[in-house]
Amino acid sequence: MSISENLASTKQRIRDAASQHRRDPSSVHLVAVSKTFGPEAVIEAADAGQVAFGENYLQEALEKQAGVASLRPDLVLEWHFIGPVQSNKTRPIAEHFAWVHTVDREKIARRLSEQRPSKLPPLNICLQVNVSGEVSKSGVAPNEVLPLAQAIHALPQIRLRGLMAIPEPVDHPERQREPFALLRQLQQHLTEAGIPTDTLSMGMSADMTAAIAEGATMVRIGSAIFGKRDYAK
Ligand SMILES: *Cc1c(COP(=O)(O)O)cnc(C)c1O
């Protein structure tokens, strides 16, 4: 299957899941996760209409962005950083991405705001929440989401758009929904505390249907679009 065919069937899965749960399919945005794939794969997806791309590794992402720009200066893409953010790497992230999904500390948010170039619109950010307890190291604990959001939501050069999670993989679709439901409830708490947001970044190739059932507004899909990743390359 080609990237454009995979993209079409992924979009169909999104539409099916949305209508099954009485949601407007246009409320679920697709971020194509292109990590480990080269600029040509990004261009192929872009030519099939994809605009938003997600990357986990900063160096790889910067090289890929430069590669795409030199091959195809006509393309205007939206880059999402979805990997762990090290505090000494915030400047290039603030300069080269439109979104960061993985903010889990006040210090990172402050640096991103300070380092976001003033000629660019504010950086869109999501707080990454650890919804799986001890099995995950990344993400803020659920009971720390509100204090963190309160500390950072007024920073000038970032916009707090919502919450993101990467739950521990489970096979059963009903069990997959539990951590996504928790993320939705945490977003509701923020709204009630006067910090409304519009984004729930949740769902990957294996659990996107469960995430959409629980209100995902952004799904991050890699292997279903680009194929199996080969980290050895
Ligand atoms: C790799 C990755 C994805 C995509 O995963 P697939 O299973 O290939 O769809 C989504 N989100 C994050 C944070 C990732 O690291």
mmCIF file of C-alpha atoms and ligand atoms in Angstrom:
data_model
loop_
_atom_site.group_PDB
_atom_site.id
_atom_site.type_symbol
_atom_site.label_atom_id
_atom_site.label_comp_id
_atom_site.label_asym_id
_atom_site.label_seq_id
_atom_site.Cartn_x
_atom_site.Cartn_y
_atom_site.Cartn_z
ATOM 1 C CA MET A 1 0.000 0.000 0.000
ATOM 2 C CA SER A 2 1.197 3.491 -0.825
ATOM 3 C CA ILE A 3 1.359 6.350 1.649
ATOM 4 C CA SER A 4 -1.543 8.090 -0.083
ATOM 5 C CA GLU A 5 -3.686 4.939 0.110
ATOM 6 C CA ASN A 6 -2.793 4.473 3.778
ATOM 7 C CA LEU A 7 -3.632 8.101 4.426
ATOM 8 C CA ALA A 8 -7.011 7.691 2.751
ATOM 9 C CA SER A 9 -7.856 4.583 4.777
ATOM 10 C CA THR A 10 -6.688 6.265 8.009
ATOM 11 C CA LYS A 11 -8.992 9.207 7.305
ATOM 12 C CA GLN A 12 -11.805 6.760 6.629
ATOM 13 C CA ARG A 13 -11.147 5.086 10.009
ATOM 14 C CA ILE A 14 -11.323 8.493 11.674
ATOM 15 C CA ARG A 15 -14.620 9.302 9.949
ATOM 16 C CA ASP A 16 -16.083 5.901 10.873
ATOM 17 C CA ALA A 17 -15.044 6.188 14.520
ATOM 18 C CA ALA A 18 -16.379 9.739 14.738
ATOM 19 C CA SER A 19 -19.759 8.955 13.226
ATOM 20 C CA GLN A 20 -20.070 5.810 15.335
ATOM 21 C CA HIS A 21 -19.783 8.042 18.399
ATOM 22 C CA ARG A 22 -21.969 10.832 16.984
ATOM 23 C CA ARG A 23 -19.090 13.218 16.573
ATOM 24 C CA ASP A 24 -18.397 15.622 13.737
ATOM 25 C CA PRO A 25 -15.521 13.977 11.789
ATOM 26 C CA SER A 26 -13.986 17.398 11.132
ATOM 27 C CA SER A 27 -13.448 17.776 14.907
ATOM 28 C CA VAL A 28 -10.734 15.079 14.783
ATOM 29 C CA HIS A 29 -7.466 16.347 13.321
ATOM 30 C CA LEU A 30 -4.819 14.025 11.962
ATOM 31 C CA VAL A 31 -1.133 14.467 12.779
ATOM 32 C CA ALA A 32 0.969 12.176 10.558
ATOM 33 C CA VAL A 33 3.908 10.914 12.639
ATOM 34 C CA SER A 34 6.837 10.751 10.250
ATOM 35 C CA LYS A 35 9.635 9.784 12.668
ATOM 36 C CA THR A 36 12.265 7.481 11.113
ATOM 37 C CA PHE A 37 10.911 8.241 7.596
ATOM 38 C CA GLY A 38 12.665 10.654 5.265
ATOM 39 C CA PRO A 39 11.680 13.873 3.518
ATOM 40 C CA GLU A 40 10.371 11.932 0.495
ATOM 41 C CA ALA A 41 7.739 10.207 2.657
ATOM 42 C CA VAL A 42 6.651 13.575 4.071
ATOM 43 C CA ILE A 43 6.385 15.005 0.564
ATOM 44 C CA GLU A 44 4.339 12.040 -0.628
ATOM 45 C CA ALA A 45 1.891 12.526 2.252
ATOM 46 C CA ALA A 46 1.836 16.302 1.691
ATOM 47 C CA ASP A 47 1.012 15.796 -1.981
ATOM 48 C CA ALA A 48 -1.920 13.658 -0.819
ATOM 49 C CA GLY A 49 -3.172 16.616 1.217
ATOM 50 C CA GLN A 50 -1.582 16.069 4.639
ATOM 51 C CA VAL A 51 -0.419 19.273 6.365
ATOM 52 C CA ALA A 52 0.389 18.359 9.991
ATOM 53 C CA PHE A 53 3.417 16.187 10.748
ATOM 54 C CA GLY A 54 4.675 14.904 14.101
ATOM 55 C CA GLU A 55 8.296 14.280 15.049
ATOM 56 C CA ASN A 56 9.887 12.893 18.227
ATOM 57 C CA TYR A 57 13.584 13.527 17.776
ATOM 58 C CA LEU A 58 14.787 17.092 17.370
ATOM 59 C CA GLN A 59 17.888 16.534 15.244
ATOM 60 C CA GLU A 60 16.096 14.182 12.884
ATOM 61 C CA ALA A 61 13.190 16.631 12.604
ATOM 62 C CA LEU A 62 15.376 19.642 11.787
ATOM 63 C CA GLU A 63 17.209 17.720 9.063
ATOM 64 C CA LYS A 64 13.915 16.499 7.627
ATOM 65 C CA GLN A 65 12.401 19.983 7.628
ATOM 66 C CA ALA A 66 15.446 21.313 5.790
ATOM 67 C CA GLY A 67 15.288 18.395 3.346
ATOM 68 C CA VAL A 68 11.626 18.988 2.571
ATOM 69 C CA ALA A 69 12.186 22.745 2.213
ATOM 70 C CA SER A 70 15.022 22.283 -0.265
ATOM 71 C CA LEU A 71 13.198 19.658 -2.340
ATOM 72 C CA ARG A 72 9.834 21.392 -2.218
ATOM 73 C CA PRO A 73 9.962 25.049 -1.168
ATOM 74 C CA ASP A 74 6.297 25.389 -2.197
ATOM 75 C CA LEU A 75 5.000 23.186 0.651
ATOM 76 C CA VAL A 76 3.669 24.884 3.777
ATOM 77 C CA LEU A 77 3.559 22.289 6.540
ATOM 78 C CA GLU A 78 2.660 22.388 10.216
ATOM 79 C CA TRP A 79 5.212 20.640 12.436
ATOM 80 C CA HIS A 80 4.305 19.117 15.808
ATOM 81 C CA PHE A 81 6.941 18.151 18.348
ATOM 82 C CA ILE A 82 5.728 15.015 20.164
ATOM 83 C CA GLY A 83 8.903 13.688 21.792
ATOM 84 C CA PRO A 84 10.477 14.320 25.188
ATOM 85 C CA VAL A 85 11.653 17.949 25.544
ATOM 86 C CA GLN A 86 15.063 18.475 27.099
ATOM 87 C CA SER A 87 15.454 21.912 28.632
ATOM 88 C CA ASN A 88 18.660 22.626 26.676
ATOM 89 C CA LYS A 89 16.794 21.972 23.387
ATOM 90 C CA THR A 90 13.870 24.330 23.851
ATOM 91 C CA ARG A 91 15.158 27.109 21.576
ATOM 92 C CA PRO A 92 15.216 25.127 18.293
ATOM 93 C CA ILE A 93 11.865 23.611 19.237
ATOM 94 C CA ALA A 94 10.398 27.078 19.859
ATOM 95 C CA GLU A 95 11.780 28.241 16.513
ATOM 96 C CA HIS A 96 10.919 25.327 14.241
ATOM 97 C CA PHE A 97 7.571 23.929 15.374
ATOM 98 C CA ALA A 98 3.962 25.124 15.511
ATOM 99 C CA TRP A 99 2.958 22.758 18.317
ATOM 100 C CA VAL A 100 4.610 20.981 21.239
ATOM 101 C CA HIS A 101 2.499 18.165 22.708
ATOM 102 C CA THR A 102 4.861 17.066 25.449
ATOM 103 C CA VAL A 103 5.221 19.868 27.987
ATOM 104 C CA ASP A 104 5.260 18.467 31.511
ATOM 105 C CA ARG A 105 7.190 21.053 33.519
ATOM 106 C CA GLU A 106 6.774 24.763 34.224
ATOM 107 C CA LYS A 107 10.425 25.407 33.405
ATOM 108 C CA ILE A 108 10.003 23.990 29.885
ATOM 109 C CA ALA A 109 6.891 26.079 29.259
ATOM 110 C CA ARG A 110 8.657 29.260 30.433
ATOM 111 C CA ARG A 111 11.653 28.627 28.213
ATOM 112 C CA LEU A 112 9.463 27.890 25.188
ATOM 113 C CA SER A 113 7.562 31.141 25.769
ATOM 114 C CA GLU A 114 10.752 33.177 26.205
ATOM 115 C CA GLN A 115 12.418 31.626 23.179
ATOM 116 C CA ARG A 116 9.481 31.679 20.767
ATOM 117 C CA PRO A 117 10.431 34.258 18.119
ATOM 118 C CA SER A 118 8.178 37.306 18.395
ATOM 119 C CA LYS A 119 7.576 37.335 14.637
ATOM 120 C CA LEU A 120 5.840 33.946 14.898
ATOM 121 C CA PRO A 121 2.389 33.334 16.380
ATOM 122 C CA PRO A 122 2.386 31.893 19.908
ATOM 123 C CA LEU A 123 3.510 28.279 20.155
ATOM 124 C CA ASN A 124 0.593 25.876 20.678
ATOM 125 C CA ILE A 125 1.246 23.526 23.557
ATOM 126 C CA CYS A 126 -0.354 20.548 25.240
ATOM 127 C CA LEU A 127 0.471 19.272 28.689
ATOM 128 C CA GLN A 128 1.513 15.638 28.602
ATOM 129 C CA VAL A 129 -0.252 13.723 31.359
ATOM 130 C CA ASN A 130 0.968 10.460 32.821
ATOM 131 C CA VAL A 131 -2.257 8.457 32.721
ATOM 132 C CA SER A 132 -0.619 5.078 33.294
ATOM 133 C CA GLY A 133 1.000 5.571 36.692
ATOM 134 C CA GLU A 134 4.324 3.974 37.375
ATOM 135 C CA VAL A 135 4.869 2.368 33.976
ATOM 136 C CA SER A 136 5.536 5.751 32.390
ATOM 137 C CA LYS A 137 8.233 8.258 33.257
ATOM 138 C CA SER A 138 7.001 11.140 31.115
ATOM 139 C CA GLY A 139 4.100 13.391 31.840
ATOM 140 C CA VAL A 140 2.694 15.311 34.740
ATOM 141 C CA ALA A 141 0.664 13.388 37.330
ATOM 142 C CA PRO A 142 -3.108 13.860 36.956
ATOM 143 C CA ASN A 143 -3.377 15.806 40.233
ATOM 144 C CA GLU A 144 -0.684 18.233 39.070
ATOM 145 C CA VAL A 145 -2.351 19.172 35.780
ATOM 146 C CA LEU A 146 -4.376 22.066 37.198
ATOM 147 C CA PRO A 147 -1.527 23.732 39.147
ATOM 148 C CA LEU A 148 0.773 23.414 36.136
ATOM 149 C CA ALA A 149 -1.871 24.842 33.797
ATOM 150 C CA GLN A 150 -2.482 27.741 36.216
ATOM 151 C CA ALA A 151 1.228 28.486 36.359
ATOM 152 C CA ILE A 152 1.710 28.671 32.609
ATOM 153 C CA HIS A 153 -1.534 29.467 30.809
ATOM 154 C CA ALA A 154 -0.902 33.212 30.803
ATOM 155 C CA LEU A 155 2.642 33.054 29.420
ATOM 156 C CA PRO A 156 2.741 35.421 26.432
ATOM 157 C CA GLN A 157 4.317 33.402 23.618
ATOM 158 C CA ILE A 158 2.634 30.065 24.208
ATOM 159 C CA ARG A 159 -1.020 29.052 23.959
ATOM 160 C CA LEU A 160 -2.188 26.228 26.172
ATOM 161 C CA ARG A 161 -4.387 24.229 23.789
ATOM 162 C CA GLY A 162 -5.027 21.104 25.848
ATOM 163 C CA LEU A 163 -3.801 17.763 27.103
ATOM 164 C CA MET A 164 -1.921 14.859 25.597
ATOM 165 C CA ALA A 165 -1.322 11.281 26.726
ATOM 166 C CA ILE A 166 0.406 8.105 25.598
ATOM 167 C CA PRO A 167 -1.272 5.322 27.592
ATOM 168 C CA GLU A 168 0.380 2.007 28.247
ATOM 169 C CA PRO A 169 -0.624 -0.345 25.382
ATOM 170 C CA VAL A 170 -3.535 -2.671 26.107
ATOM 171 C CA ASP A 171 -5.269 -4.845 23.532
ATOM 172 C CA HIS A 172 -8.861 -4.744 24.645
ATOM 173 C CA PRO A 173 -10.721 -1.778 23.101
ATOM 174 C CA GLU A 174 -12.872 -1.184 26.188
ATOM 175 C CA ARG A 175 -9.803 -1.120 28.457
ATOM 176 C CA GLN A 176 -8.130 1.258 25.987
ATOM 177 C CA ARG A 177 -10.830 3.836 26.673
ATOM 178 C CA GLU A 178 -10.160 4.260 30.424
ATOM 179 C CA PRO A 179 -7.036 6.456 30.272
ATOM 180 C CA PHE A 180 -8.567 8.525 27.461
ATOM 181 C CA ALA A 181 -11.676 9.094 29.577
ATOM 182 C CA LEU A 182 -9.419 10.264 32.408
ATOM 183 C CA LEU A 183 -7.734 12.770 30.094
ATOM 184 C CA ARG A 184 -11.132 14.103 29.018
ATOM 185 C CA GLN A 185 -12.160 14.522 32.669
ATOM 186 C CA LEU A 186 -8.954 16.398 33.431
ATOM 187 C CA GLN A 187 -9.674 18.746 30.541
ATOM 188 C CA GLN A 188 -13.161 19.279 31.984
ATOM 189 C CA HIS A 189 -11.608 20.195 35.354
ATOM 190 C CA LEU A 190 -9.464 22.793 33.636
ATOM 191 C CA THR A 191 -12.516 24.282 31.965
ATOM 192 C CA GLU A 192 -14.351 24.442 35.294
ATOM 193 C CA ALA A 193 -11.333 26.163 36.839
ATOM 194 C CA GLY A 194 -11.475 28.880 34.173
ATOM 195 C CA ILE A 195 -8.840 27.486 31.803
ATOM 196 C CA PRO A 196 -10.754 26.364 28.726
ATOM 197 C CA THR A 197 -8.833 24.388 26.107
ATOM 198 C CA ASP A 198 -9.824 22.871 22.774
ATOM 199 C CA THR A 199 -7.436 19.964 22.273
ATOM 200 C CA LEU A 200 -7.196 16.362 23.412
ATOM 201 C CA SER A 201 -4.142 14.871 21.687
ATOM 202 C CA MET A 202 -4.695 11.157 22.118
ATOM 203 C CA GLY A 203 -4.807 8.041 19.965
ATOM 204 C CA MET A 204 -2.171 6.311 17.833
ATOM 205 C CA SER A 205 -2.435 3.631 15.140
ATOM 206 C CA ALA A 206 -3.446 0.888 17.583
ATOM 207 C CA ASP A 207 -5.906 2.806 19.770
ATOM 208 C CA MET A 208 -7.289 5.672 17.695
ATOM 209 C CA THR A 209 -10.853 4.327 17.701
ATOM 210 C CA ALA A 210 -10.959 4.228 21.509
ATOM 211 C CA ALA A 211 -9.444 7.718 21.700
ATOM 212 C CA ILE A 212 -12.001 9.145 19.277
ATOM 213 C CA ALA A 213 -14.769 7.482 21.295
ATOM 214 C CA GLU A 214 -13.545 9.456 24.329
ATOM 215 C CA GLY A 215 -13.255 12.792 22.565
ATOM 216 C CA ALA A 216 -9.825 12.964 20.899
ATOM 217 C CA THR A 217 -9.502 16.095 18.773
ATOM 218 C CA MET A 218 -6.036 15.170 17.504
ATOM 219 C CA VAL A 219 -4.826 11.680 16.721
ATOM 220 C CA ARG A 220 -1.119 11.044 16.136
ATOM 221 C CA ILE A 221 -0.779 8.295 13.538
ATOM 222 C CA GLY A 222 2.527 6.895 12.306
ATOM 223 C CA SER A 223 2.758 3.276 11.228
ATOM 224 C CA ALA A 224 -0.768 3.096 9.767
ATOM 225 C CA ILE A 225 0.296 5.806 7.299
ATOM 226 C CA PHE A 226 4.008 5.284 6.685
ATOM 227 C CA GLY A 227 4.376 1.581 7.465
ATOM 228 C CA LYS A 228 6.429 -0.240 10.044
ATOM 229 C CA ARG A 229 9.343 1.715 11.488
ATOM 230 C CA ASP A 230 12.890 0.401 11.185
ATOM 231 C CA TYR A 231 14.981 1.897 13.984
ATOM 232 C CA ALA A 232 18.097 0.060 12.822
ATOM 233 C CA LYS A 233 18.460 2.211 9.703
HETATM 234 C C1 LIG B 1 5.517 7.148 17.417
HETATM 235 C C2 LIG B 1 4.453 7.962 18.081
HETATM 236 C C3 LIG B 1 3.145 8.007 17.578
HETATM 237 C C4 LIG B 1 2.676 7.186 16.386
HETATM 238 O O1 LIG B 1 2.627 5.844 16.741
HETATM 239 P P1 LIG B 1 2.026 4.735 15.723
HETATM 240 O O2 LIG B 1 1.753 3.603 16.602
HETATM 241 O O3 LIG B 1 3.079 4.481 14.710
HETATM 242 O O4 LIG B 1 0.793 5.312 15.129
HETATM 243 C C5 LIG B 1 2.236 8.831 18.207
HETATM 244 N N1 LIG B 1 2.572 9.574 19.290
HETATM 245 C C6 LIG B 1 3.805 9.542 19.807
HETATM 246 C C7 LIG B 1 4.121 10.383 20.987
HETATM 247 C C8 LIG B 1 4.778 8.733 19.230
HETATM 248 O O5 LIG B 1 6.003 8.700 19.778
#
